[in-house]
CSV table of C-alpha atoms in Angstrom, one decimal:
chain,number,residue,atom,x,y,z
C,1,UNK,CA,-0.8,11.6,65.4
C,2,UNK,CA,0.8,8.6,64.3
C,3,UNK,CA,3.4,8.4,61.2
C,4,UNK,CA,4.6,5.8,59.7
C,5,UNK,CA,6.9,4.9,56.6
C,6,UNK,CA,7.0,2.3,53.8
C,7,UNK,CA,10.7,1.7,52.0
C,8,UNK,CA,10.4,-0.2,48.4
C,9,UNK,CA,14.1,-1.5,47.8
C,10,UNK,CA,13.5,-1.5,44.3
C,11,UNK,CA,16.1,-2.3,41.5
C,12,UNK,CA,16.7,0.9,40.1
C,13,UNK,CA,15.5,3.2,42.7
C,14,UNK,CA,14.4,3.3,46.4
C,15,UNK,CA,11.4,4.4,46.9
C,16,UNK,CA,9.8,5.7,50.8
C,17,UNK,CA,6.2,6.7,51.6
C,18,UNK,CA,5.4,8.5,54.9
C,19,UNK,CA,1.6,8.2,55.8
C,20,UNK,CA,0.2,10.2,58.7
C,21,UNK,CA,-3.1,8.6,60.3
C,22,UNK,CA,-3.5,7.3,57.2
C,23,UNK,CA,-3.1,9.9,54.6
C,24,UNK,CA,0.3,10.3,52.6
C,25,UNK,CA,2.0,12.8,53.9
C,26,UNK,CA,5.2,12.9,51.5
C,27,UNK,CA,7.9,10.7,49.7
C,28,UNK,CA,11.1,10.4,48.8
C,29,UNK,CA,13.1,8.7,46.1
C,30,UNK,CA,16.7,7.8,45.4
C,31,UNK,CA,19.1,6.0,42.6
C,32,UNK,CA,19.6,2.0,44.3
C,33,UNK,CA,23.1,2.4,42.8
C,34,UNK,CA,25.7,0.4,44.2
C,35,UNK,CA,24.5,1.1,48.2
C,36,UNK,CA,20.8,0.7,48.5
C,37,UNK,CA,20.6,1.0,52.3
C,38,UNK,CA,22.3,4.3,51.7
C,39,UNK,CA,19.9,5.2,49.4
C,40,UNK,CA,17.1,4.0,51.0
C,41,UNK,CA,18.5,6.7,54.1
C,42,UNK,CA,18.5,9.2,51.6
C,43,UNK,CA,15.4,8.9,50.2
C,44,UNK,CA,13.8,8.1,53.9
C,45,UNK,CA,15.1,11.7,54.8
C,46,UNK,CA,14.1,13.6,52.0
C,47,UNK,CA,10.4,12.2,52.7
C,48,UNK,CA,11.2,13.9,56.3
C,49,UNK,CA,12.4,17.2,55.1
C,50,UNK,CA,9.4,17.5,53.2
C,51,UNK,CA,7.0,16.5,55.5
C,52,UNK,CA,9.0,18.7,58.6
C,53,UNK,CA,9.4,16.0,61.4
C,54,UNK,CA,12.1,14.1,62.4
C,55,UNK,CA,13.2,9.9,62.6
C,56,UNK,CA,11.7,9.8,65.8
C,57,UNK,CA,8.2,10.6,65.1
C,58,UNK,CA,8.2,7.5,63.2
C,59,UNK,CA,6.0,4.8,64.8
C,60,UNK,CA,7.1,1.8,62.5
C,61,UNK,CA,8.9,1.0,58.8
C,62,UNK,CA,8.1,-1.1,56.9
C,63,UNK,CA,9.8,-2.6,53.8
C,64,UNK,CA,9.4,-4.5,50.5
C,65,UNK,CA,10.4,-5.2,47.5
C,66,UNK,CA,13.8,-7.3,46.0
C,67,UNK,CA,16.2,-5.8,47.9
C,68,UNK,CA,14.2,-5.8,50.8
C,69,UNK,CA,17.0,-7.1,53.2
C,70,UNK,CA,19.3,-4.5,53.0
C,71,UNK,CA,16.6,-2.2,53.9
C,72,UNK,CA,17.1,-0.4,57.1
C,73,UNK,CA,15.8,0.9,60.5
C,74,UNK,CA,12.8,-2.2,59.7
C,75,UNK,CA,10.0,-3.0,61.7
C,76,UNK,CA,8.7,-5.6,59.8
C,77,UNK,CA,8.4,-6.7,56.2
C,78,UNK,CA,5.9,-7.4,53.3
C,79,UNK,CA,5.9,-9.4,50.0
C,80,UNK,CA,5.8,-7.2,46.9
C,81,UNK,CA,2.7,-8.4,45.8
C,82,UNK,CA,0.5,-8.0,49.0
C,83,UNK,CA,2.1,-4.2,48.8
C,84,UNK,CA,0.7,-3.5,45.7
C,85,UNK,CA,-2.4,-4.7,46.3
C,86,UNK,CA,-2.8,-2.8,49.3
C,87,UNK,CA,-1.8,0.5,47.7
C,88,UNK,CA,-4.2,-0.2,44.7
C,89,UNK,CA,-7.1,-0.5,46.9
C,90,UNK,CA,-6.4,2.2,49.1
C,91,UNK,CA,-5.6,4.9,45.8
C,92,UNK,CA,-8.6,3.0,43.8
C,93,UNK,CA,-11.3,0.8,45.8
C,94,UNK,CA,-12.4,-0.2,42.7
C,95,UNK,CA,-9.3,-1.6,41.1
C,96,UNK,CA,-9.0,-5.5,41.3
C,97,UNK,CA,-6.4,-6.5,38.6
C,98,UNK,CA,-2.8,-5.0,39.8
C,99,UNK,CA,-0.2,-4.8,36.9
C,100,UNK,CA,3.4,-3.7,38.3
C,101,UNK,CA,6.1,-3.5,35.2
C,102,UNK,CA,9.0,-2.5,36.7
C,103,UNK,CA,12.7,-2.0,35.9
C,104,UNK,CA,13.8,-5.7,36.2
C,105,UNK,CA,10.4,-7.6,36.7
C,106,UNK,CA,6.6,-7.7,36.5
C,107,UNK,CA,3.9,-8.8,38.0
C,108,UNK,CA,0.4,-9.1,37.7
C,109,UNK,CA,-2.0,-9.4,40.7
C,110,UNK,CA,-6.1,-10.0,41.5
C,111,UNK,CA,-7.5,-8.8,44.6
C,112,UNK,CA,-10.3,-8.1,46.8
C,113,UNK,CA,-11.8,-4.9,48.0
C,114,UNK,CA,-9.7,-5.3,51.1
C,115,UNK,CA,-6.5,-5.5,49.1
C,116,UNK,CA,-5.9,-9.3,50.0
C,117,UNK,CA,-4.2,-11.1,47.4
C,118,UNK,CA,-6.5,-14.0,45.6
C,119,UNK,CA,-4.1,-15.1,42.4
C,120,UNK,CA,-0.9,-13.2,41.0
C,121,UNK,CA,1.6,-14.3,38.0
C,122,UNK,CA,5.4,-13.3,38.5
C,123,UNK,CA,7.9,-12.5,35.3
C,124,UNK,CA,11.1,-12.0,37.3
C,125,UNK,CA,14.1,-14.1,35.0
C,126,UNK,CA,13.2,-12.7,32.2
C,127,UNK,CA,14.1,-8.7,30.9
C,128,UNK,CA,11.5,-9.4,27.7
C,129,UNK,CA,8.5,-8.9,30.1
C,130,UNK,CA,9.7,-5.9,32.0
C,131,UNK,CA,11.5,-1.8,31.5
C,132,UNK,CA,14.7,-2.9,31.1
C,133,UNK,CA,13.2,-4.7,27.5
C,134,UNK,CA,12.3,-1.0,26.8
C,135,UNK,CA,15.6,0.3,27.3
C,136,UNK,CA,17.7,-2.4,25.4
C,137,UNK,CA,15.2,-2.1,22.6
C,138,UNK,CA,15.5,1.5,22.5
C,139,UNK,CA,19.3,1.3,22.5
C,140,UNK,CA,19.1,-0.8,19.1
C,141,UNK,CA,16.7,1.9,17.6
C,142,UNK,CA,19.1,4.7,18.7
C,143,UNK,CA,16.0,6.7,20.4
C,144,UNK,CA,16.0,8.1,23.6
C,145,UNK,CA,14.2,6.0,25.8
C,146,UNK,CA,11.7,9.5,26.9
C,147,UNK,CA,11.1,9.8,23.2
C,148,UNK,CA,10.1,6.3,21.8
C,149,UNK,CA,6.5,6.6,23.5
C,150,UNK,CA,5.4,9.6,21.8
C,151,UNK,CA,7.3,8.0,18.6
C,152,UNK,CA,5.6,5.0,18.3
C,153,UNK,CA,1.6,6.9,18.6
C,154,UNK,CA,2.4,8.4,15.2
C,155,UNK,CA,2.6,4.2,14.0
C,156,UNK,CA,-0.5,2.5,12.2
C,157,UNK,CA,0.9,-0.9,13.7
C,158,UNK,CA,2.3,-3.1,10.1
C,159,UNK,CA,5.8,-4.0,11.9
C,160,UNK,CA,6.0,-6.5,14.2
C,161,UNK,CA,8.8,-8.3,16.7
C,162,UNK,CA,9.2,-11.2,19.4
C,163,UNK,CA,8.2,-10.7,22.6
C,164,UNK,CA,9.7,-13.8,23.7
C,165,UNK,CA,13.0,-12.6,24.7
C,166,UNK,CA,15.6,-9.6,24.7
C,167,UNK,CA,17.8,-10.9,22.3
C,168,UNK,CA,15.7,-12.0,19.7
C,169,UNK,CA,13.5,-8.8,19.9
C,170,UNK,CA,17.0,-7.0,19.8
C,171,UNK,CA,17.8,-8.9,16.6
C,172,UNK,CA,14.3,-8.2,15.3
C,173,UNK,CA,14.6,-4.7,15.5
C,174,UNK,CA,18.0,-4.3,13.6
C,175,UNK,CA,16.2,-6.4,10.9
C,176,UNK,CA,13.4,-4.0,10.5
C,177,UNK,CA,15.9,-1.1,10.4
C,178,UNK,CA,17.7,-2.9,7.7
C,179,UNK,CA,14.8,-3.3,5.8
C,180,UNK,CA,13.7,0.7,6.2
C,181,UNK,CA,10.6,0.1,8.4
C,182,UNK,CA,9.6,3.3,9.8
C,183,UNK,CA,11.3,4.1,13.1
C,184,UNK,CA,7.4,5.1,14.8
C,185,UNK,CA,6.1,1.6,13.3
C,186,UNK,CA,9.5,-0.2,15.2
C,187,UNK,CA,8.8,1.4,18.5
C,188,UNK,CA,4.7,0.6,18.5
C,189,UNK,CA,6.4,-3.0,17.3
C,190,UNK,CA,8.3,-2.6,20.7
C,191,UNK,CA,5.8,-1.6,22.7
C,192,UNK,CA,3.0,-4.4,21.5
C,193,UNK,CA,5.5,-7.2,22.2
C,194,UNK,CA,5.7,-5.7,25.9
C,195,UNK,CA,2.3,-5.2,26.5
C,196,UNK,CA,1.5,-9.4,24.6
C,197,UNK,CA,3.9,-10.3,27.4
C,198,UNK,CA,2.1,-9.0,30.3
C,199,UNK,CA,-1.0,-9.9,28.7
C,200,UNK,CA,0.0,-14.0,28.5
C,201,UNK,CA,0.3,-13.1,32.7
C,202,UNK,CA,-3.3,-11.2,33.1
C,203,UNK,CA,-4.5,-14.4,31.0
C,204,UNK,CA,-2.7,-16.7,33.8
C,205,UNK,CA,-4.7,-15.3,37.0
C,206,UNK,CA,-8.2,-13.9,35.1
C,207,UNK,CA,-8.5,-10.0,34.2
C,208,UNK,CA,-11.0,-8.5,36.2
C,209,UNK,CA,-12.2,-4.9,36.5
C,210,UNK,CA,-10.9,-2.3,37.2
C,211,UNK,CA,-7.3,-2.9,36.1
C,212,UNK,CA,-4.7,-0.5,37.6
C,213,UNK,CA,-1.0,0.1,36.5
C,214,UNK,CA,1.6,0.6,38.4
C,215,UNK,CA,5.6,0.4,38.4
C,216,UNK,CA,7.8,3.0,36.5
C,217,UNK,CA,6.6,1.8,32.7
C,218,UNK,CA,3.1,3.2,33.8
C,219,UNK,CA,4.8,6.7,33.1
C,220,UNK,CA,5.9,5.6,29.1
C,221,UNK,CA,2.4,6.3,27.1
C,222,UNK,CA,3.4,4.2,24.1
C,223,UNK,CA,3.0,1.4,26.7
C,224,UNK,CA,0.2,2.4,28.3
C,225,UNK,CA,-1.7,2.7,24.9
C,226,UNK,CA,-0.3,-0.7,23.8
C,227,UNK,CA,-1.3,-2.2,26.8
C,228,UNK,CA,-5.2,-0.5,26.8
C,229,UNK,CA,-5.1,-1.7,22.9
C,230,UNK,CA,-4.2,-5.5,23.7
C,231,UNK,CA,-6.7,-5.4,26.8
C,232,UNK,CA,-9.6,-4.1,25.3
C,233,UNK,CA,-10.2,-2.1,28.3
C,234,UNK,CA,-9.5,1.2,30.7
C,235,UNK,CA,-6.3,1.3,33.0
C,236,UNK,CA,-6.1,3.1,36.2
C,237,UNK,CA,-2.5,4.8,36.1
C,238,UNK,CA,-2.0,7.0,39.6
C,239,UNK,CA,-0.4,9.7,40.0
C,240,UNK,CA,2.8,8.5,41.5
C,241,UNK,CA,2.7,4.7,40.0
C,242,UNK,CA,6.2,4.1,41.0
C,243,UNK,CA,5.6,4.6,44.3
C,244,UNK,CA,3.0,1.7,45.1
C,245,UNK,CA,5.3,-0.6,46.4
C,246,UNK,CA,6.1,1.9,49.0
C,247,UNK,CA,2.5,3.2,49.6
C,248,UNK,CA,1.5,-0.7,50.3
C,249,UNK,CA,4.7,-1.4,52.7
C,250,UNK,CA,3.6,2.6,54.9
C,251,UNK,CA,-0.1,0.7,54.8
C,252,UNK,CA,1.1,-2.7,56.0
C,253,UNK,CA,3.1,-0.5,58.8
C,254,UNK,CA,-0.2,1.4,59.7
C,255,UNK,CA,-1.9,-2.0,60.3
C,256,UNK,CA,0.8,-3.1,62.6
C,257,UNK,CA,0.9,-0.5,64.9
C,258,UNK,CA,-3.0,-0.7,65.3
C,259,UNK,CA,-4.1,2.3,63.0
C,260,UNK,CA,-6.6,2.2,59.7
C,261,UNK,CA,-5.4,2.0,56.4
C,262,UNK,CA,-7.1,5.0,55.8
């Protein structure tokens, strides 16, 4: 039996992956906050409660994502992008266009059937192309955040707003509310302006099929329908899409130590 575990030193949250001979045998997740490598402990030991072994059955960590250097107990490393593309292949061998819109950044990847990187297109200084847009537009429309995705799929689509940057889709939005415009047709306003962002990325490397979405805006349907509406085409959404960062770092440490990814 060998186990091993992947730690995603994400933004907003840690994220840890244990796979056993290949299979996922449990996660964990906890707040970054102000200590991430204490969070990245807790959320490592939560994946070992549920899973019922101990640290030292752990062959080898591995880590990823931006905070990946305060990650600890690390074997070895691997870029963001190759994780994801790893984890999309192994939950979907078909998937060969990797979106990841995460708190602070987005990505957008194209890979083989291995899960080896060919072309990938980074948004990382900008909040317009990413969740925290969401949540600074949702602010402005005085929604909760949970609640402006089903909001916006009551919308027939006649507002619209910049998806250039925060600040002037901010100052969009209190225009339309001045002017009365629906609350539902705002949010699908919001949510197209996201989903024309990622789309000038997928344009940058070549969309191919399948397309897969992962990150934590995978879970907020009024962007996943903007998105599949802008694409023209199916999305793959997993299960867990917040944890693919840390499902590609536990395959990375499977290869390392000698094992299959599967």
């Amino acid at each position: 039996m060998t186990v091993v575990a992947g730690i995603d030193m994400g933004v907003q949250n840690i994220k840890v992956v244990l796979l056993r001979d290949g299979e996922i045998l449990s996660h964990g997740l906890a707040p970054s906050g102000f200590e991430p490598e204490k969070a990245a402990r807790q959320a490592l030991q939560e994946a070992l409660e549920k899973a019922r072994i101990s640290l030292n059955d752990i062959k080898h960590v591995a880590a990823t994502g931006v905070g990946v250097e305060l990650a600890p107990m690390v074997n070895s490393k691997v870029s963001i992008v190759s994780a994801d593309a790893m984890a999309a292949v192994y939950l979907f061998p078909s998937a060969r266009t990797v979106i990841d819109v995460g708190a602070e950044e987005s990505r957008v990847i194209r890979c083989d059937g291995k899960g080896n990187v060919l072309d990938f297109a980074l948004n990382e200084r900008c909040a317009a192309g990413a969740g925290a847009f969401l949540e600074a537009m949702a602010r402005a429309l005085e929604v909760r955040l949970e609640e402006m995705g089903e909001l916006s799929l009551k919308a027939k689509g006649t507002a619209s707003i910049s998806a250039t940057c925060v600040i002037f889709g901010e100052s969009d939005v209190v225009s339309l509310i001045h002017k009365q415009e629906p609350k539902y047709e705002i949010a699908r306003a919001i949510y197209d302006a996201l989903a024309e962002r990622i789309a000038s990325m997928i344009h940058r490397v070549g969309l191919e099929p399948d397309v897969m979405l992962v990150g934590g805006v995978a879970r907020d349907v009024g962007f996943t329908t903007a998105l599949k509406r802008k694409l023209e085409t199916e999305i793959l959404i997993p299960k867990y899409p917040e944890l693919a960062g840390a499902l590609g770092a536990a395959l990375c440490a499977m290869e390392r130590v000698g094992g299959s990814r599967r």
